[in-house]
Amino acid sequence: MEKYFDVSYIWSSLPILLPFLKVTFMVAGLSIIFGTFLGLILAVMKLGKNKIAQKTAHFYTTILRCTPSIVLLFLVYYGVPALADNFGLYLHDLNTAVFVVITFTLQFAAIMSEVIRSAFDSIEKGQFEAAVSVGLSPFQAYRRIIFPQALVVALPNFGNGLIALLQEGSLAYTIGLIDIVGKANLIIAANYNTHALEIFIALAIVYWVISILIEKFFGKLEKVFSKGKQTINTN
Amino acid sequence: MLKINDIHKSFGNNEILKGVDLSIDKGDVVVILGPSGSGKTTLLRCINFLEKADSGQAGFGDLKVNLHGASKRDIHTIRQKTAFVFQNYNLFNNKTALENVTEGLIVGRRVPKADAIGIGKKALDKVGLSDKYDSYPSQLSGGQQQRVGIARAVALNPDIILFDEPTSALDPELVGEVLTVMKNIAKEGTTMLVVTHEMSFAKDVANRVIFMDGGVVVEEGSPHDIFVSPKEERTKKFLKRVLPEDYTFYI
């Protein structure tokens, strides 16, 4: 009789699971790139003077932050092809990964817009005033004085958003994406739903290692970018 | 050299500047005194367009602008002719002291980097910070930061330097070192417009004093005119409040 819980399953499943990290990373990476870009546009809308743009950006952020990832995934998976039908485009057979990237791009953009906006708002107005007073154009002031300081403020929150994206991304298998979680579920199904615990422990280990690595990486980045923030040596 | 005509500025329903005229010649050291809320800081900030006045005209030498509808180009030109020293220093936190001073030269005025560094070092030497070229603002005391702020303004060699209460945020012990720097650059003939509560500076260094209250200029004249023989009641009342108790006027 096989044991109910067999520790060796944890280690033996890892080589089967790890190759599928490629899919997880590719989907996450694309979502981060597109999401940051869209988030930047939204942040600019929020920081500008146009009231309509501001309201639109805030509305978008609220909707997306209030929708659970799994709901958003299905909305996109069924909704985008349905919408495309109205325009005569047939999108029902698109690779699932495309829908996953769309979903998490939209979600990450909402988070990023707040990270970027709050980072810029945290820089006191006097920095901008001093910059234009010495003769910099507003654009030069933003690029050379405000942006570098805002980047340092945004970095920890960006790292958090990154880790959160990876966690939310674990739900992508629900619409059929075979990333590392998807493969895990396939293995479990193939084993007639036995040894699920060991497989999920293996998944947990993988996610822990990745998250810790990301944390350490961003910790180092923060140190590099904080060169202007050393405190006075009072001794 | 600088003429302001009939400047008005309101913040919401609050009219802060109710029609102020100002005229400054080259080499003048003009001090603006007044109670808080009198509009002195607003006046200063309107001159280099940190605030946009509601109406009024300004003349910088040959350049005449409408203070409300000035074009971006005119604003840029005027900002090239002026420099501002802030009450809370506003040094660029991500740049060293030397970089703070050279930023406006290199980026704002396209001065070649080597020349800018030379000018910058001279300016920092002038304010007594030769050993702090590579320090970041967070490593400097308040007085040192303000002196870097003044060096930053001086290095630009502007037509006029605007000072907005430069010593108000400093510990009393550090006020002296900043006032000394200001005195020295005044002696060199720099045109300065200073909003301050430091009466000693107004008495000893300024060649003109303007007293503002409630958004208008109440009285102006030489330091002797204002401190020793003020004409207006409001001026006398203000001086009685801010000067030592045994101070009397002579008519």
Coordinates of C-alpha atoms in Angstrom, one line a residue:
Chain A
M1 CA 0.0 0.0 0.0
E2 CA 1.4 3.4 -0.9
K3 CA 1.9 5.9 1.9
Y4 CA -0.6 8.8 2.0
F5 CA 2.2 11.3 2.4
D6 CA 5.5 10.5 0.7
V7 CA 8.2 13.2 1.2
S8 CA 10.2 11.9 -1.8
Y9 CA 7.3 13.1 -4.0
I10 CA 8.2 16.7 -3.2
W11 CA 11.7 16.3 -4.5
S12 CA 10.9 14.1 -7.4
S13 CA 8.2 16.5 -8.7
L14 CA 10.5 19.5 -8.7
P15 CA 12.4 18.5 -11.9
I16 CA 9.0 18.1 -13.6
L17 CA 7.7 21.4 -12.4
L18 CA 10.7 23.7 -12.8
P19 CA 10.8 23.8 -16.6
F20 CA 7.3 25.3 -16.5
L21 CA 8.7 28.3 -14.6
K22 CA 9.6 29.6 -18.0
V23 CA 5.9 30.1 -18.7
T24 CA 5.3 31.7 -15.3
F25 CA 8.2 34.1 -15.8
M26 CA 7.4 35.0 -19.4
V27 CA 3.8 35.8 -18.5
A28 CA 4.8 37.8 -15.4
G29 CA 7.6 39.6 -17.3
L30 CA 5.4 40.7 -20.1
S31 CA 2.6 41.8 -17.7
I32 CA 5.2 43.9 -15.7
I33 CA 6.6 45.6 -18.8
F34 CA 3.2 46.5 -20.4
G35 CA 1.6 47.1 -17.0
T36 CA 4.3 49.6 -15.9
F37 CA 4.0 51.4 -19.2
L38 CA 0.2 51.7 -18.9
G39 CA 0.6 52.5 -15.2
L40 CA 2.9 55.4 -16.1
I41 CA 0.2 56.8 -18.5
L42 CA -2.4 56.5 -15.8
A43 CA -0.1 58.2 -13.3
V44 CA 0.5 61.1 -15.6
M45 CA -3.3 61.4 -16.0
K46 CA -3.7 61.5 -12.3
L47 CA -1.0 64.1 -11.7
G48 CA -2.1 66.4 -14.5
K49 CA -4.6 69.2 -14.5
N50 CA -7.3 67.7 -16.7
K51 CA -10.1 66.7 -14.4
I52 CA -11.7 64.3 -16.8
A53 CA -8.4 62.4 -17.2
Q54 CA -7.9 62.4 -13.5
K55 CA -11.4 60.9 -12.9
T56 CA -11.0 58.3 -15.6
A57 CA -7.7 57.2 -14.2
H58 CA -9.0 56.9 -10.7
F59 CA -12.1 55.1 -11.9
Y60 CA -9.9 52.6 -13.8
T61 CA -7.7 52.0 -10.7
T62 CA -10.7 51.5 -8.4
I63 CA -12.4 49.0 -10.7
L64 CA -9.3 46.9 -11.2
R65 CA -8.2 46.9 -7.6
C66 CA -11.7 45.8 -6.5
T67 CA -11.9 42.9 -9.0
P68 CA -10.4 39.6 -7.7
S69 CA -7.8 38.2 -10.0
I70 CA -9.7 35.0 -10.8
V71 CA -12.8 37.0 -11.7
L72 CA -10.7 39.3 -13.9
L73 CA -9.1 36.3 -15.6
F74 CA -12.4 34.9 -16.7
L75 CA -13.8 38.3 -17.6
V76 CA -10.9 38.7 -20.0
Y77 CA -10.9 35.2 -21.2
Y78 CA -14.5 35.2 -22.3
G79 CA -15.0 39.0 -22.6
V80 CA -12.2 39.9 -25.0
P81 CA -13.3 37.4 -27.7
A82 CA -16.9 38.4 -27.2
L83 CA -16.0 42.0 -27.6
A84 CA -13.9 41.3 -30.7
D85 CA -16.8 39.5 -32.3
N86 CA -18.6 42.8 -32.5
F87 CA -15.7 44.1 -34.6
G88 CA -15.6 41.0 -36.8
L89 CA -12.4 39.6 -35.2
Y90 CA -12.2 36.0 -34.3
L91 CA -10.1 35.7 -31.1
H92 CA -11.6 32.6 -29.4
D93 CA -8.6 30.4 -30.3
L94 CA -5.9 32.7 -29.1
N95 CA -3.2 31.2 -26.9
T96 CA -4.4 31.3 -23.3
A97 CA -1.1 33.1 -22.3
V98 CA -2.3 36.2 -24.3
F99 CA -5.4 36.5 -22.1
V100 CA -3.3 36.0 -19.0
V101 CA -0.9 38.7 -20.0
I102 CA -3.8 41.1 -20.8
T103 CA -5.4 40.4 -17.4
F104 CA -2.3 41.0 -15.4
T105 CA -1.2 43.9 -17.4
L106 CA -4.5 45.6 -16.6
Q107 CA -4.2 44.7 -12.9
F108 CA -0.5 45.7 -12.6
A109 CA -1.1 49.0 -14.4
A110 CA -3.7 49.9 -11.7
I111 CA -1.2 49.1 -8.9
M112 CA 1.7 50.9 -10.7
S113 CA -0.3 54.0 -11.3
E114 CA -0.7 54.4 -7.6
V115 CA 2.9 53.6 -6.9
I116 CA 4.1 56.1 -9.4
R117 CA 1.6 58.8 -8.5
S118 CA 2.4 58.5 -4.7
A119 CA 6.1 58.5 -5.4
F120 CA 5.9 61.8 -7.3
D121 CA 3.6 63.4 -4.8
S122 CA 5.9 62.5 -2.0
I123 CA 8.7 64.8 -3.5
E124 CA 8.1 68.2 -1.9
K125 CA 7.2 71.0 -4.3
G126 CA 10.2 73.0 -3.2
Q127 CA 12.5 70.7 -5.2
F128 CA 10.6 71.6 -8.4
E129 CA 10.5 75.3 -7.5
A130 CA 14.3 75.4 -6.9
A131 CA 14.9 73.6 -10.1
V132 CA 13.0 76.0 -12.3
S133 CA 14.4 78.9 -10.3
V134 CA 17.9 78.1 -11.4
G135 CA 16.8 78.0 -15.0
L136 CA 15.8 74.4 -15.7
S137 CA 12.8 73.9 -17.9
P138 CA 9.9 72.0 -16.2
F139 CA 10.8 68.9 -18.2
Q140 CA 14.5 69.1 -17.2
A141 CA 13.4 69.6 -13.6
Y142 CA 11.3 66.4 -13.7
R143 CA 13.9 64.4 -15.4
R144 CA 17.0 65.4 -13.4
I145 CA 15.7 66.3 -10.0
I146 CA 12.2 64.9 -9.4
F147 CA 12.3 61.5 -11.2
P148 CA 15.6 60.2 -9.6
Q149 CA 14.2 61.0 -6.1
A150 CA 10.7 59.5 -7.0
L151 CA 12.4 56.4 -8.2
V152 CA 13.9 55.7 -4.8
V153 CA 10.5 56.2 -3.2
A154 CA 8.8 53.9 -5.7
L155 CA 11.3 51.1 -5.6
P156 CA 10.1 49.2 -2.5
N157 CA 6.5 49.5 -3.6
F158 CA 7.4 48.3 -7.1
G159 CA 9.1 45.3 -5.5
N160 CA 6.0 44.6 -3.5
G161 CA 3.8 44.9 -6.6
L162 CA 6.1 42.4 -8.4
I163 CA 5.8 39.8 -5.7
A164 CA 2.1 40.3 -5.5
L165 CA 1.9 39.9 -9.3
L166 CA 3.6 36.5 -9.0
Q167 CA 1.2 35.4 -6.3
E168 CA -1.9 36.5 -8.3
G169 CA -0.4 34.9 -11.3
S170 CA -0.7 31.5 -9.7
L171 CA -4.4 31.7 -10.5
A172 CA -3.8 31.7 -14.2
Y173 CA -4.2 28.0 -14.4
T174 CA -7.9 28.5 -13.9
I175 CA -8.3 29.6 -17.5
G176 CA -6.1 26.8 -18.7
L177 CA -2.6 28.3 -18.7
I178 CA 0.0 25.5 -18.2
D179 CA 2.5 27.4 -16.1
I180 CA 4.1 25.8 -13.0
V181 CA 0.8 25.8 -11.1
G182 CA -1.0 24.5 -14.1
K183 CA 1.5 21.6 -14.5
A184 CA 1.2 20.9 -10.8
N185 CA -2.5 20.4 -11.2
L186 CA -2.0 18.2 -14.2
I187 CA 0.4 16.0 -12.2
I188 CA -2.1 15.7 -9.4
A189 CA -4.9 14.8 -11.8
A190 CA -2.7 12.2 -13.5
N191 CA -2.1 10.6 -10.1
Y192 CA -5.9 10.3 -9.5
N193 CA -5.7 13.2 -7.1
T194 CA -3.3 11.5 -4.7
H195 CA -0.2 13.1 -3.2
A196 CA -1.6 16.6 -3.9
L197 CA -0.1 17.8 -0.6
E198 CA 3.5 17.0 -1.6
I199 CA 3.1 18.7 -5.0
F200 CA 1.7 21.9 -3.4
I201 CA 4.6 21.8 -0.8
A202 CA 7.0 21.7 -3.8
L203 CA 5.1 24.7 -5.3
A204 CA 5.3 26.6 -2.1
I205 CA 9.1 26.0 -1.9
V206 CA 9.5 27.3 -5.5
Y207 CA 7.5 30.4 -4.8
W208 CA 9.3 31.1 -1.5
V209 CA 12.7 30.9 -3.1
I210 CA 11.6 33.2 -6.0
S211 CA 10.0 35.8 -3.6
I212 CA 13.0 35.8 -1.3
L213 CA 15.4 36.3 -4.2
I214 CA 13.2 39.2 -5.5
E215 CA 13.2 40.8 -2.0
K216 CA 17.0 40.6 -1.7
F217 CA 17.5 42.0 -5.2
F218 CA 15.3 45.0 -4.5
G219 CA 17.0 45.5 -1.1
K220 CA 20.3 45.8 -3.0
L221 CA 18.8 48.1 -5.6
E222 CA 17.4 50.4 -2.8
K223 CA 20.9 50.7 -1.3
V224 CA 22.4 51.6 -4.7
F225 CA 19.8 54.3 -5.4
S226 CA 19.9 55.8 -2.0
K227 CA 23.3 57.4 -2.2
G228 CA 21.9 60.8 -1.4
K229 CA 20.3 59.7 1.8
Q230 CA 23.2 59.1 4.2
T231 CA 22.5 60.7 7.5
I232 CA 24.9 63.0 9.3
N233 CA 27.7 61.2 11.2
T234 CA 27.5 62.8 14.6
N235 CA 30.5 61.6 16.5
Chain B
M1 CA 16.5 97.5 -13.6
L2 CA 13.4 95.8 -12.2
K3 CA 10.1 97.6 -12.1
I4 CA 6.8 96.0 -10.9
N5 CA 3.6 97.9 -11.5
D6 CA 0.3 97.4 -9.8
I7 CA 0.6 93.7 -9.0
H8 CA -2.5 91.9 -7.7
K9 CA -2.8 88.4 -6.4
S10 CA -5.5 86.5 -4.7
F11 CA -5.6 83.0 -3.4
G12 CA -9.3 82.0 -3.7
N13 CA -11.3 84.8 -2.0
N14 CA -8.2 86.1 -0.1
E15 CA -6.7 89.1 -1.8
I16 CA -3.0 89.0 -0.7
L17 CA -1.5 91.6 -3.0
K18 CA -3.7 94.7 -3.5
G19 CA -1.7 96.7 -6.0
V20 CA 2.0 96.9 -5.2
D21 CA 4.6 99.0 -7.1
L22 CA 8.2 98.2 -6.8
S23 CA 11.3 99.6 -8.4
I24 CA 14.8 98.3 -8.0
D25 CA 18.1 99.7 -9.4
K26 CA 21.3 97.9 -10.0
G27 CA 23.3 97.4 -6.8
D28 CA 20.3 98.0 -4.5
V29 CA 20.0 95.9 -1.4
V30 CA 16.2 96.2 -0.6
V31 CA 14.7 94.7 2.5
I32 CA 11.0 94.1 2.7
L33 CA 9.6 94.1 6.2
G34 CA 6.1 93.4 7.4
P35 CA 3.8 91.2 9.5
S36 CA 2.9 87.8 8.3
G37 CA 0.2 87.8 5.8
S38 CA 1.3 91.1 4.4
G39 CA 2.1 89.6 1.0
K40 CA 5.9 90.0 1.1
T41 CA 6.7 86.3 0.2
T42 CA 3.9 86.3 -2.4
L43 CA 5.4 89.4 -4.0
L44 CA 8.8 87.7 -4.2
R45 CA 7.4 84.5 -5.6
C46 CA 5.4 86.4 -8.3
I47 CA 8.5 88.0 -9.5
N48 CA 10.0 84.8 -10.8
F49 CA 6.7 83.2 -11.5
L50 CA 6.6 80.6 -8.7
E51 CA 3.1 82.1 -8.3
K52 CA 1.2 83.5 -11.1
A53 CA 0.0 87.0 -10.4
D54 CA -3.6 88.0 -11.3
S55 CA -2.6 91.2 -12.9
G56 CA 0.3 93.6 -13.1
Q57 CA 3.3 94.5 -15.3
A58 CA 6.9 93.8 -14.8
G59 CA 9.9 95.3 -16.6
F60 CA 13.3 93.6 -16.4
G61 CA 15.6 96.0 -18.2
D62 CA 14.2 96.1 -21.7
L63 CA 11.9 93.1 -21.3
K64 CA 8.4 94.1 -20.5
V65 CA 5.9 91.4 -19.5
N66 CA 2.3 91.1 -18.3
L67 CA 2.5 89.2 -15.1
H68 CA -0.6 87.2 -15.7
G69 CA -0.3 86.3 -19.3
A70 CA 3.5 85.9 -19.6
S71 CA 4.6 83.4 -22.2
K72 CA 6.7 80.4 -21.3
R73 CA 9.6 81.9 -23.1
D74 CA 9.4 85.2 -21.2
I75 CA 9.1 83.3 -17.9
H76 CA 12.2 81.3 -18.8
T77 CA 14.1 84.4 -19.7
I78 CA 13.2 86.1 -16.5
R79 CA 14.2 83.0 -14.5
Q80 CA 17.5 83.2 -16.2
K81 CA 17.9 86.8 -14.9
T82 CA 17.0 86.0 -11.3
A83 CA 17.9 83.6 -8.6
F84 CA 15.9 82.6 -5.6
V85 CA 17.1 81.6 -2.1
F86 CA 14.3 79.7 -0.2
Q87 CA 13.4 79.7 3.4
N88 CA 13.8 76.0 3.6
Y89 CA 16.8 75.9 1.3
N90 CA 15.3 73.5 -1.2
L91 CA 18.7 71.9 -2.2
F92 CA 18.5 69.1 -4.7
N93 CA 18.6 66.1 -2.3
N94 CA 20.0 63.7 -4.9
K95 CA 23.0 66.0 -5.8
T96 CA 26.1 66.9 -3.9
A97 CA 26.7 70.5 -2.9
L98 CA 28.9 71.2 -6.0
E99 CA 26.4 69.5 -8.2
N100 CA 23.7 71.7 -6.7
V101 CA 25.6 74.8 -7.6
T102 CA 26.5 73.7 -11.1
E103 CA 23.2 72.2 -12.1
G104 CA 21.7 75.6 -13.1
L105 CA 24.8 76.5 -15.0
I106 CA 25.3 73.2 -16.9
V107 CA 21.7 72.3 -17.6
G108 CA 19.9 75.6 -17.4
R109 CA 22.4 77.8 -19.1
R110 CA 24.5 75.3 -21.2
V111 CA 27.8 76.4 -19.6
P112 CA 30.5 73.8 -20.3
K113 CA 31.0 71.4 -17.4
A114 CA 34.6 72.3 -16.7
D115 CA 33.8 76.0 -16.5
A116 CA 30.7 75.4 -14.4
I117 CA 32.7 73.4 -11.9
G118 CA 35.3 76.2 -11.6
I119 CA 32.5 78.7 -11.0
G120 CA 30.8 76.4 -8.6
K121 CA 33.9 75.8 -6.5
K122 CA 34.5 79.6 -6.4
A123 CA 31.0 80.2 -5.2
L124 CA 31.2 77.5 -2.5
D125 CA 34.6 78.9 -1.4
K126 CA 32.9 82.3 -1.1
V127 CA 30.4 81.0 1.3
G128 CA 33.0 79.2 3.3
L129 CA 32.2 75.6 2.2
S130 CA 35.4 74.6 0.4
D131 CA 35.6 71.3 2.3
K132 CA 32.0 70.4 1.4
Y133 CA 32.0 70.1 -2.4
D134 CA 31.0 66.4 -2.4
S135 CA 28.7 66.4 0.6
Y136 CA 25.0 65.7 0.1
P137 CA 22.4 68.0 1.7
S138 CA 21.5 65.3 4.2
Q139 CA 25.1 65.5 5.5
L140 CA 25.0 69.3 6.0
S141 CA 23.7 71.4 8.9
G142 CA 20.9 73.9 8.2
G143 CA 23.3 76.8 8.1
Q144 CA 25.5 75.0 5.7
Q145 CA 22.6 74.0 3.5
Q146 CA 21.4 77.6 3.3
R147 CA 25.0 78.7 2.4
V148 CA 25.0 76.2 -0.5
G149 CA 21.6 77.7 -1.5
I150 CA 23.2 81.1 -1.6
A151 CA 26.2 79.8 -3.5
R152 CA 23.8 78.2 -6.0
A153 CA 22.2 81.6 -6.5
V154 CA 25.4 83.5 -6.6
A155 CA 27.1 81.2 -9.2
L156 CA 24.4 82.0 -11.7
N157 CA 25.5 85.6 -11.6
P158 CA 21.9 86.9 -12.0
D159 CA 20.7 90.4 -12.3
I160 CA 19.0 90.2 -9.0
I161 CA 18.9 87.6 -6.1
L162 CA 15.6 87.1 -4.3
F163 CA 15.8 86.0 -0.7
D164 CA 12.7 84.6 1.0
E165 CA 13.3 84.8 4.7
P166 CA 16.6 83.0 4.3
T167 CA 17.3 82.7 8.0
S168 CA 13.9 82.0 9.4
A169 CA 14.3 78.3 9.5
L170 CA 17.7 78.3 11.1
D171 CA 18.9 77.8 14.7
P172 CA 19.8 81.2 16.2
E173 CA 23.5 80.2 16.3
L174 CA 23.5 79.5 12.5
V175 CA 21.7 82.7 11.6
G176 CA 24.9 84.7 12.0
E177 CA 27.0 82.7 9.5
V178 CA 24.3 83.1 6.8
L179 CA 23.8 86.8 7.4
T180 CA 27.6 87.3 7.1
V181 CA 27.6 85.6 3.7
M182 CA 24.7 87.9 2.6
K183 CA 26.5 90.9 3.9
N184 CA 29.6 90.0 1.9
I185 CA 27.8 89.5 -1.4
A186 CA 25.9 92.8 -0.8
K187 CA 29.3 94.5 -0.4
E188 CA 30.3 93.1 -3.8
G189 CA 27.5 95.0 -5.4
T190 CA 25.0 92.2 -5.9
T191 CA 21.5 93.4 -6.4
M192 CA 19.4 91.8 -3.6
L193 CA 15.7 91.8 -2.7
V194 CA 15.4 90.3 0.8
V195 CA 12.3 89.5 2.8
T196 CA 13.5 89.1 6.3
H197 CA 12.8 89.6 10.0
E198 CA 16.4 90.2 10.8
M199 CA 16.3 93.9 11.6
S200 CA 20.1 94.1 12.0
F201 CA 20.5 93.2 8.4
A202 CA 17.9 95.8 7.3
K203 CA 19.6 98.5 9.4
D204 CA 23.2 97.7 8.6
V205 CA 23.3 96.3 5.0
A206 CA 20.2 97.5 3.2
N207 CA 20.1 100.8 1.3
R208 CA 16.3 100.7 1.0
V209 CA 13.6 99.4 3.3
I210 CA 10.0 98.7 2.3
F211 CA 7.3 98.2 4.9
M212 CA 4.3 96.2 3.7
D213 CA 1.1 95.5 5.5
G214 CA -2.2 94.0 4.3
G215 CA -1.1 93.6 0.7
V216 CA 0.1 97.2 0.1
V217 CA 3.3 99.1 0.5
V218 CA 2.8 101.3 3.5
E219 CA 6.1 103.2 3.6
E220 CA 9.5 102.9 2.0
G221 CA 12.8 104.7 2.3
S222 CA 16.3 104.4 3.6
P223 CA 16.9 102.4 6.7
H224 CA 17.2 105.7 8.6
D225 CA 13.8 106.9 7.3
I226 CA 12.1 103.7 8.3
F227 CA 13.7 102.9 11.6
V228 CA 14.5 106.3 13.0
S229 CA 11.8 108.5 11.6
P230 CA 8.9 106.4 10.4
K231 CA 5.9 108.4 9.2
E232 CA 3.0 106.0 9.1
E233 CA 1.2 104.8 12.2
R234 CA 1.2 101.2 11.0
T235 CA 4.9 101.3 10.5
K236 CA 5.4 102.7 14.0
K237 CA 3.1 100.0 15.5
F238 CA 5.0 97.2 13.7
L239 CA 8.4 98.5 14.7
K240 CA 7.3 98.9 18.3
R241 CA 6.3 95.2 18.3
V242 CA 9.4 93.8 16.7
L243 CA 12.2 96.0 18.1
P244 CA 13.5 96.0 21.7
E245 CA 11.3 97.8 24.1
D246 CA 13.5 100.8 24.7
Y247 CA 13.5 101.8 21.1
T248 CA 12.1 105.2 20.3
F249 CA 11.7 107.2 17.2
Y250 CA 12.7 110.7 16.4
I251 CA 10.7 112.9 14.1

